[in-house]
Short mmCIF file of C-alpha atoms in Angstrom, two decimals:
data_model
loop_
_atom_site.label_atom_id
_atom_site.label_comp_id
_atom_site.label_asym_id
_atom_site.label_seq_id
_atom_site.Cartn_x
_atom_site.Cartn_y
_atom_site.Cartn_z
CA MET A 1 -19.78 -4.15 42.51
CA GLY A 2 -22.11 -6.50 44.62
CA ASN A 3 -19.90 -9.11 45.25
CA TYR A 4 -17.69 -6.44 47.37
CA LEU A 5 -20.05 -4.96 49.71
CA GLY A 6 -18.93 -3.31 53.04
CA SER A 7 -19.70 -4.60 56.25
CA THR A 8 -22.35 -2.41 58.68
CA GLN A 9 -21.68 -1.23 62.06
CA LYS A 10 -23.27 -4.03 63.68
CA GLN A 11 -21.64 -6.57 61.62
CA GLN A 12 -18.17 -4.94 62.47
CA GLN A 13 -19.17 -5.03 66.23
CA ASP A 14 -19.96 -8.56 66.16
CA MET A 15 -16.83 -9.26 64.74
CA LEU A 16 -14.64 -7.46 67.29
CA GLN A 17 -17.25 -9.31 70.08
CA ALA A 18 -16.14 -12.69 68.55
CA ILE A 19 -12.32 -11.95 68.77
CA GLY A 20 -12.97 -10.64 72.61
CA LEU A 21 -12.37 -6.57 71.49
CA LYS A 22 -14.58 -3.83 72.36
CA ASP A 23 -13.83 -1.12 69.44
CA MET A 24 -11.93 -0.81 66.36
CA SER A 25 -8.72 1.13 68.42
CA GLU A 26 -7.79 -2.12 70.24
CA LEU A 27 -7.00 -3.91 67.25
CA TYR A 28 -3.88 -1.52 67.06
CA GLN A 29 -3.06 -1.45 70.62
CA ASP A 30 0.58 -3.51 69.89
CA ILE A 31 1.56 -0.04 67.63
CA PRO A 32 3.40 2.96 69.56
CA LYS A 33 0.74 5.65 70.22
CA GLU A 34 3.09 8.32 68.40
CA MET A 35 2.83 6.40 65.40
CA LEU A 36 -0.75 5.98 65.38
CA VAL A 37 -2.55 9.19 63.01
CA LYS A 38 -5.43 10.92 64.63
CA ASN A 39 -6.91 12.35 61.70
CA LEU A 40 -6.69 11.90 57.94
CA ASP A 41 -6.20 15.40 56.24
CA ILE A 42 -8.80 14.53 53.34
CA PRO A 43 -11.03 17.36 51.66
CA ALA A 44 -14.67 17.34 51.81
CA GLY A 45 -16.46 14.93 49.64
CA LYS A 46 -17.74 15.86 46.23
CA SER A 47 -20.78 15.20 44.03
CA GLU A 48 -20.71 12.75 41.35
CA PHE A 49 -21.45 15.68 38.88
CA GLU A 50 -18.33 17.43 40.47
CA VAL A 51 -16.13 14.34 40.26
CA ARG A 52 -17.27 13.71 36.38
CA GLN A 53 -16.13 17.27 35.59
CA ILE A 54 -12.42 17.19 37.47
CA LEU A 55 -11.74 13.78 35.80
CA GLU A 56 -12.85 15.24 32.06
CA THR A 57 -10.62 18.29 32.49
CA MET A 58 -7.53 15.91 33.62
CA GLY A 59 -8.51 13.40 30.64
CA ARG A 60 -8.44 16.16 28.11
CA LYS A 61 -4.80 16.71 29.21
CA ASN A 62 -4.09 13.47 27.15
CA LYS A 63 -3.29 13.44 23.68
CA VAL A 64 -4.93 10.72 21.36
CA PHE A 65 -3.95 10.34 17.82
CA SER A 66 -6.23 9.16 15.14
CA ALA A 67 -3.22 7.44 13.62
CA ILE A 68 -0.45 5.89 15.48
CA PHE A 69 3.32 4.49 13.69
CA ARG A 70 4.85 4.00 17.16
CA GLY A 71 5.49 0.63 18.84
CA ALA A 72 8.85 0.39 20.84
CA GLY A 73 7.55 -2.32 23.22
CA ALA A 74 3.34 -1.17 23.23
CA TYR A 75 1.45 -2.09 19.77
CA ASN A 76 -1.77 -0.54 18.57
CA HIS A 77 -3.76 -3.56 17.49
CA TYR A 78 -7.69 -3.75 16.67
CA ILE A 79 -9.55 -5.39 19.57
CA PRO A 80 -13.02 -6.99 19.19
CA ALA A 81 -15.81 -5.55 20.97
CA ILE A 82 -16.30 -8.87 22.66
CA VAL A 83 -13.14 -9.24 24.58
CA LYS A 84 -13.64 -6.20 26.26
CA GLN A 85 -17.48 -6.89 26.98
CA ILE A 86 -16.56 -10.66 28.26
CA ALA A 87 -13.52 -9.35 30.38
CA ALA A 88 -15.98 -6.55 31.86
CA LYS A 89 -17.89 -9.12 33.63
CA GLU A 90 -17.97 -8.66 37.37
CA GLU A 91 -17.01 -12.21 38.18
CA PHE A 92 -13.57 -11.61 36.16
CA VAL A 93 -12.51 -8.31 37.58
CA THR A 94 -9.71 -9.33 39.56
CA SER A 95 -5.97 -9.14 39.38
CA TYR A 96 -5.42 -12.04 41.85
CA THR A 97 -5.29 -15.89 41.25
CA PRO A 98 -7.76 -17.73 43.39
CA TYR A 99 -6.88 -20.31 46.33
CA GLN A 100 -10.12 -21.96 46.78
CA PRO A 101 -10.41 -24.12 43.55
CA GLU A 102 -13.89 -25.55 45.08
CA ILE A 103 -15.51 -22.11 44.00
CA SER A 104 -13.37 -20.79 41.72
CA GLN A 105 -13.34 -23.49 38.86
CA GLY A 106 -14.26 -20.91 36.31
CA LEU A 107 -11.45 -18.46 36.96
CA LEU A 108 -8.93 -21.06 37.47
CA GLN A 109 -9.69 -22.84 34.00
CA SER A 110 -9.31 -19.16 32.35
CA ILE A 111 -6.13 -19.20 33.52
CA PHE A 112 -5.86 -22.73 32.50
CA GLU A 113 -6.76 -21.61 28.54
CA TYR A 114 -4.55 -18.85 28.67
CA GLN A 115 -1.37 -20.98 29.67
CA THR A 116 -2.30 -23.48 27.06
CA MET A 117 -2.71 -20.76 24.40
CA ILE A 118 0.60 -19.20 25.15
CA CYS A 119 2.45 -22.61 25.18
CA GLU A 120 0.92 -22.83 21.79
CA ILE A 121 1.90 -19.65 20.34
CA THR A 122 5.62 -20.02 21.79
CA GLY A 123 5.97 -23.83 21.12
CA MET A 124 7.21 -24.66 24.72
CA ASP A 125 5.65 -27.02 27.48
CA ALA A 126 4.55 -25.32 30.46
CA THR A 127 4.28 -21.18 31.16
CA ASN A 128 3.17 -19.50 34.49
CA ALA A 129 -0.36 -17.88 35.07
CA SER A 130 1.78 -14.42 34.06
CA VAL A 131 3.72 -11.61 35.65
CA TYR A 132 3.51 -7.93 35.90
CA ASP A 133 4.90 -7.33 32.09
CA GLY A 134 7.43 -8.50 29.90
CA ALA A 135 10.30 -6.65 31.32
CA THR A 136 9.68 -8.41 34.75
CA ALA A 137 9.25 -11.77 32.89
CA ALA A 138 12.56 -11.41 31.15
CA ALA A 139 14.47 -10.40 34.60
CA GLU A 140 12.90 -13.45 36.22
CA ALA A 141 13.64 -15.91 33.43
CA ILE A 142 17.48 -14.64 34.03
CA ASN A 143 16.57 -15.68 38.03
CA MET A 144 15.77 -19.44 36.80
CA CYS A 145 19.18 -19.64 34.75
CA LEU A 146 21.46 -18.72 37.66
CA GLU A 147 23.69 -21.27 39.40
CA LYS A 148 26.66 -21.27 42.08
CA LYS A 149 29.28 -21.36 39.46
CA ARG A 150 27.35 -19.87 36.58
CA LEU A 151 26.98 -16.23 37.64
CA LYS A 152 27.48 -14.33 34.14
CA VAL A 153 24.41 -12.82 32.38
CA LEU A 154 24.65 -11.55 28.45
CA ILE A 155 22.16 -9.59 27.23
CA SER A 156 21.98 -8.27 23.70
CA GLU A 157 21.86 -4.76 23.00
CA THR A 158 19.10 -5.04 20.89
CA THR A 159 16.65 -5.85 23.64
CA ASN A 160 14.33 -3.31 24.64
CA PRO A 161 16.30 -0.67 26.85
CA MET A 162 13.41 -1.20 29.42
CA THR A 163 13.94 -4.78 29.78
CA ILE A 164 17.74 -4.24 30.39
CA GLN A 165 17.49 -1.69 32.63
CA THR A 166 15.00 -3.92 34.51
CA ALA A 167 17.29 -6.66 34.71
CA LEU A 168 20.00 -4.47 35.88
CA THR A 169 17.68 -3.13 38.67
CA TYR A 170 17.11 -6.86 39.48
CA PHE A 171 20.50 -7.90 39.87
CA SER A 172 22.33 -4.78 40.73
CA SER A 173 22.48 -5.94 44.67
CA ARG A 174 23.60 -9.17 43.46
CA GLU A 175 27.02 -10.44 42.31
CA ILE A 176 25.71 -10.97 39.02
CA ASP A 177 28.29 -10.11 36.19
CA VAL A 178 25.66 -8.69 33.20
CA VAL A 179 27.35 -8.28 30.07
CA MET A 180 25.74 -6.55 27.36
CA ILE A 181 26.48 -8.01 23.49
CA PRO A 182 26.86 -4.91 21.02
CA GLU A 183 24.43 -4.54 17.54
CA LYS A 184 25.90 -4.66 14.35
CA ASN A 185 23.83 -3.48 11.47
CA GLY A 186 20.73 -3.64 13.47
CA LEU A 187 21.40 -7.34 14.80
CA THR A 188 23.46 -9.09 17.72
CA ASP A 189 27.01 -8.89 16.97
CA LEU A 190 27.53 -13.18 17.17
CA SER A 191 31.47 -12.92 17.20
CA VAL A 192 31.20 -11.03 20.32
CA LEU A 193 28.81 -13.39 21.76
CA LYS A 194 31.22 -16.38 20.96
CA GLU A 195 34.03 -14.65 22.64
CA GLN A 196 32.00 -13.75 25.99
CA LEU A 197 30.49 -17.24 26.33
CA ASP A 198 32.33 -19.33 28.94
CA GLU A 199 31.85 -21.94 31.51
CA THR A 200 30.38 -19.30 33.72
CA THR A 201 27.77 -18.15 31.68
CA ALA A 202 24.22 -18.64 33.11
CA CYS A 203 22.09 -17.71 30.19
CA PHE A 204 22.00 -15.16 26.83
CA VAL A 205 19.09 -12.95 26.44
CA VAL A 206 17.72 -12.00 23.04
CA GLN A 207 14.59 -10.33 21.46
CA GLN A 208 12.99 -11.29 18.69
CA PRO A 209 12.09 -9.34 16.63
CA ASN A 210 14.47 -7.06 18.43
CA TYR A 211 13.75 -3.69 19.96
CA TYR A 212 14.66 -2.10 16.26
CA GLY A 213 12.64 -4.31 14.30
CA GLY A 214 15.24 -7.21 13.21
CA ILE A 215 14.91 -10.27 12.76
CA GLU A 216 17.42 -12.22 14.53
CA GLN A 217 19.56 -15.08 13.60
CA VAL A 218 18.32 -17.18 16.94
CA GLU A 219 18.56 -20.74 15.27
CA GLU A 220 22.66 -20.12 15.31
CA MET A 221 22.10 -18.19 18.61
CA ALA A 222 21.12 -21.27 20.24
CA ASP A 223 23.46 -23.76 19.22
CA ILE A 224 26.29 -21.01 20.14
CA VAL A 225 24.96 -20.49 23.61
CA HIS A 226 24.28 -24.49 24.04
CA ASP A 227 28.02 -25.21 22.94
CA LYS A 228 28.63 -23.41 26.59
CA LYS A 229 25.72 -25.77 28.41
CA ALA A 230 24.17 -22.06 29.01
CA LYS A 231 20.53 -21.13 28.63
CA PHE A 232 18.91 -19.55 25.84
CA ILE A 233 16.12 -16.97 26.68
CA MET A 234 14.01 -15.62 23.53
CA SER A 235 12.03 -12.73 24.43
CA VAL A 236 9.02 -12.89 21.74
CA ASN A 237 6.80 -10.55 20.17
CA PRO A 238 3.47 -13.32 20.64
CA VAL A 239 2.03 -11.79 17.38
CA ALA A 240 5.24 -12.02 15.21
CA SER A 241 5.63 -15.90 16.76
CA THR A 242 2.65 -16.73 14.56
CA VAL A 243 4.44 -16.44 11.38
CA LEU A 244 8.50 -16.42 12.51
CA LYS A 245 9.90 -20.04 13.93
CA THR A 246 8.85 -20.15 17.65
CA ALA A 247 11.19 -20.57 20.74
CA GLY A 248 10.59 -24.15 20.85
CA GLU A 249 11.35 -24.65 17.13
CA VAL A 250 14.63 -22.73 17.72
CA ASN A 251 15.44 -24.65 20.75
CA ALA A 252 15.33 -21.73 23.22
CA ASP A 253 15.12 -22.93 26.78
CA ILE A 254 12.88 -20.01 27.76
CA ALA A 255 10.42 -17.84 26.21
CA VAL A 256 9.50 -14.19 27.82
CA GLY A 257 7.57 -11.34 26.09
CA ASP A 258 4.61 -9.26 26.88
CA SER A 259 1.28 -10.18 25.35
CA GLN A 260 0.03 -6.88 25.59
CA PRO A 261 -0.67 -7.10 21.96
CA PHE A 262 -3.74 -9.90 22.48
CA GLY A 263 -6.43 -7.69 23.45
CA LEU A 264 -4.84 -5.24 25.52
CA SER A 265 -5.27 -1.53 25.12
CA LEU A 266 -2.27 0.92 24.94
CA ALA A 267 -3.71 2.52 28.15
CA PHE A 268 -1.20 5.34 28.24
CA GLY A 269 1.20 2.57 29.60
CA GLY A 270 -0.68 -0.46 31.23
CA PRO A 271 -1.53 -2.25 32.88
CA TYR A 272 0.38 -4.99 30.42
CA ILE A 273 1.04 -8.72 31.07
CA GLY A 274 4.47 -10.58 30.96
CA PHE A 275 4.54 -14.46 30.43
CA ILE A 276 7.43 -16.85 30.91
CA ALA A 277 7.21 -20.54 29.29
CA THR A 278 9.84 -22.93 29.47
CA LYS A 279 10.54 -26.73 28.81
CA GLU A 280 9.38 -29.21 31.04
CA LYS A 281 12.96 -29.54 32.52
CA MET A 282 12.78 -26.65 34.10
CA MET A 283 9.06 -26.16 34.77
CA ARG A 284 9.62 -26.41 38.66
CA LYS A 285 11.80 -23.09 38.26
CA LEU A 286 8.81 -20.99 36.82
CA PRO A 287 8.21 -18.31 39.17
CA GLY A 288 4.46 -17.04 40.30
CA ARG A 289 1.11 -19.47 39.66
CA ILE A 290 0.44 -22.07 37.48
CA ALA A 291 -2.80 -23.60 36.94
CA GLY A 292 -3.44 -27.25 36.48
CA GLU A 293 -5.69 -29.57 35.06
CA THR A 294 -6.94 -32.52 37.09
CA VAL A 295 -10.05 -34.80 38.05
CA ASP A 296 -12.30 -34.51 41.41
CA GLU A 297 -13.49 -37.36 43.09
CA ALA A 298 -16.40 -37.59 41.00
CA ASN A 299 -13.64 -37.90 37.67
CA ASN A 300 -15.01 -34.77 36.70
CA ARG A 301 -12.49 -32.26 34.86
CA ALA A 302 -11.12 -29.88 37.52
CA PHE A 303 -9.05 -27.03 37.57
CA VAL A 304 -6.34 -26.36 40.37
CA LEU A 305 -3.05 -24.33 41.26
CA THR A 306 -0.32 -26.97 40.94
CA LEU A 307 3.29 -27.09 41.70
CA GLN A 308 2.62 -24.96 44.41
CA ALA A 309 4.93 -26.46 47.34
CA ARG A 310 7.41 -24.06 46.79
CA GLU A 311 8.75 -20.51 46.15
CA GLN A 312 7.25 -17.47 48.55
CA HIS A 313 4.77 -20.12 49.75
CA ILE A 314 5.36 -23.17 52.45
CA ARG A 315 9.08 -22.81 51.40
CA ARG A 316 10.18 -19.15 51.64
CA GLU A 317 13.41 -19.38 52.84
CA LYS A 318 14.15 -20.87 49.78
CA ALA A 319 12.35 -18.74 47.66
CA ALA A 320 14.50 -17.59 44.56
CA SER A 321 11.52 -15.11 43.34
CA ASN A 322 8.97 -12.63 45.38
CA ILE A 323 6.52 -12.85 42.65
CA CYS A 324 3.67 -13.77 44.22
CA SER A 325 0.69 -12.44 42.23
CA ASN A 326 -0.49 -12.27 38.55
CA GLN A 327 -2.59 -10.34 36.02
CA ALA A 328 -5.54 -12.42 35.87
CA LEU A 329 -7.89 -10.04 34.24
CA CYS A 330 -5.28 -9.15 31.91
CA ALA A 331 -4.66 -13.00 31.32
CA LEU A 332 -8.46 -13.75 30.80
CA THR A 333 -8.51 -10.84 28.13
CA ASN A 334 -5.44 -12.33 26.25
CA ALA A 335 -7.51 -15.72 26.56
CA VAL A 336 -10.56 -14.25 25.35
CA TYR A 337 -8.89 -12.19 22.50
CA MET A 338 -6.79 -15.49 21.44
CA SER A 339 -10.40 -17.38 21.40
CA THR A 340 -12.37 -14.78 19.56
CA MET A 341 -9.48 -14.56 16.73
CA GLY A 342 -8.33 -18.23 16.66
CA ALA A 343 -5.06 -19.31 15.10
CA GLN A 344 -6.09 -18.33 11.65
CA GLY A 345 -6.89 -14.72 12.66
CA ILE A 346 -3.78 -13.99 14.56
CA GLN A 347 -1.76 -15.11 11.58
CA GLU A 348 -3.55 -12.93 9.17
CA VAL A 349 -3.07 -10.09 11.93
CA ALA A 350 0.71 -10.91 11.63
CA GLU A 351 0.82 -10.77 7.68
CA HIS A 352 -0.88 -7.64 7.48
CA CYS A 353 1.88 -6.06 9.89
CA TYR A 354 4.65 -7.49 7.74
CA SER A 355 3.30 -6.09 4.83
CA LYS A 356 2.03 -3.06 5.58
CA ALA A 357 5.43 -2.28 7.44
CA HIS A 358 7.42 -3.27 4.11
CA TYR A 359 5.05 -1.18 2.21
CA LEU A 360 5.17 1.76 4.08
CA ALA A 361 9.50 1.52 4.45
CA ALA A 362 9.43 1.27 0.55
CA GLN A 363 7.56 4.37 0.16
CA LEU A 364 9.56 6.52 3.00
CA THR A 365 12.95 5.18 1.28
CA GLN A 366 11.78 6.69 -2.13
CA ILE A 367 12.00 10.18 -0.71
CA LYS A 368 15.51 11.99 -1.12
CA GLY A 369 17.51 11.31 2.03
CA VAL A 370 15.61 8.99 3.79
CA GLU A 371 17.35 5.78 4.12
CA LEU A 372 17.06 2.18 6.23
CA GLY A 373 18.89 2.48 9.19
CA ASN A 374 20.19 -0.99 8.71
CA ASP A 375 19.96 -3.89 6.25
CA ALA A 376 18.69 -6.66 8.53
CA PRO A 377 15.12 -8.38 7.61
CA PHE A 378 11.91 -6.74 9.90
CA PHE A 379 8.79 -7.77 10.95
CA HIS A 380 6.82 -5.02 11.58
CA GLU A 381 9.26 -2.16 12.90
CA PHE A 382 11.93 -0.56 11.28
CA LEU A 383 14.41 2.00 11.60
CA THR A 384 15.16 5.14 9.04
CA THR A 385 17.59 7.98 9.02
CA LEU A 386 16.33 11.51 7.94
CA PRO A 387 17.76 14.56 5.99
CA VAL A 388 16.34 16.83 8.76
CA SER A 389 15.70 16.02 12.75
CA ASN A 390 13.32 13.72 13.70
CA GLU A 391 11.81 16.10 15.59
CA LYS A 392 10.92 18.14 12.91
CA VAL A 393 9.17 15.33 11.32
CA LEU A 394 7.60 14.31 14.26
CA ALA A 395 6.14 17.87 14.69
CA VAL A 396 4.85 18.01 11.13
CA LEU A 397 3.18 14.80 11.63
CA GLU A 398 1.55 15.64 14.92
CA GLU A 399 0.10 18.65 13.47
CA GLN A 400 -2.24 16.22 11.18
CA ASP A 401 -2.87 14.24 14.15
CA ILE A 402 -0.34 11.58 13.49
CA LEU A 403 1.91 10.02 16.05
CA GLY A 404 5.19 9.31 14.12
CA GLY A 405 8.02 6.77 14.68
CA TYR A 406 10.15 6.81 18.20
CA PRO A 407 13.31 8.83 18.03
CA THR A 408 16.34 6.67 18.87
CA LYS A 409 20.09 7.22 18.43
CA GLN A 410 19.95 5.27 15.37
CA GLY A 411 17.10 6.80 13.84
CA LEU A 412 13.21 6.84 13.83
CA LEU A 413 11.67 3.88 14.90
CA TRP A 414 8.50 3.06 12.62
CA CYS A 415 5.64 0.66 13.89
CA VAL A 416 2.85 -0.51 11.57
CA THR A 417 0.23 -2.96 12.78
CA GLU A 418 -3.23 -3.80 10.77
CA MET A 419 -4.64 -0.61 12.09
CA ASN A 420 -2.79 1.32 9.79
CA THR A 421 -4.55 1.69 6.55
CA LYS A 422 -3.36 2.92 2.85
CA GLU A 423 -4.21 6.33 2.86
CA GLN A 424 -2.92 7.11 6.26
CA MET A 425 0.52 5.67 5.25
CA ASP A 426 0.53 7.66 2.06
CA GLU A 427 -0.34 10.73 4.20
CA VAL A 428 2.93 9.99 6.39
CA VAL A 429 4.94 9.51 3.24
CA ALA A 430 3.45 12.85 1.47
CA LEU A 431 4.20 14.85 5.08
CA VAL A 432 7.52 13.48 5.51
CA LYS A 433 8.54 14.23 2.05
CA GLU A 434 7.35 17.95 2.66
CA ALA A 435 9.11 17.96 6.09
CA CYS A 436 12.39 16.85 4.18
CA LYS A 437 12.25 19.49 1.63
#
């Protein structure tokens, strides 16, 4: 990459001379000698041809399915070619936020546009310039809600297990009381939620649609939570937010999620990108970076990092978060995807997901012994119980190069997106029917 050329020996020597040193070893003079490594045990270099062979051999260990019917937090959507083409440009390939607005207007604008679109998707007033993933976003959002007299956190059991585990890890060393609200017929049990809410509750976290695909009663939840002056956090699927009521519309205090569905490949697990969006009254509690719009001395539109006199920068002793980087390249990819698809295009994707998932569910439940795991309304994921083991059905599908639903204790969790054709769904139904005989 042309912008990242190494320095020559002469340049290195000139830099050493400028700071009054003779050689590189003097840079480490304050480190005890016994801690210095004299020689690294690095094998001899290989040619490009040999490296390619090694990597291709490793790559063949991966299994890439021709049809995917699994989600559970990572979703297989179509990515227009222009998205990766633009995101691959050298000037954009960085995970970091620039600190010098004078020379970084392009990247700062891309982050600003990303933030603006996430606010439009969630119906919230402000968002940060991304965090590592959706699970991290939920844990950081909980952190935003904690107060001296409110250290109790409620989380619905219908939330993605990885999100729950991340939150538990975040607060394992602090005196935070994390209480799980059980599931009832595929949805959060509102009666238990009411029982557990009290004056010490900081917030309640629920996923919409939830981990099992169910569409939660979020408006009623928001009222219940706000009656106790607690904060309501919605973890949302951004695609579903284009057809369901947004977090802003149901009066949530914070919306979090993973915008991987917006142009990021499954990529065997990452990198993905988490977002935290909130109302104006909580804007100053947002962790991480926020890109803002302003004008320069010539009154031209300009972009800068804003609200930064806080957190892990100049007031580190008062920091409530240690998030100090972001997923700038992933955010740019999201922005390009949303710009390419447009509001109507993303909504059409959501409608395809919904209609195709309901078609597959209807066909599967015509098979003797196959039933829906619950009666909850769903978006594009749903549970089924089978008359045979999940493993047997998945093995039959895998033989035909199809990745079936995700096995859970409640049943097989199927996911359908616009990528799944009617022919593929009919083939799945035929194979499941055969496996269930």
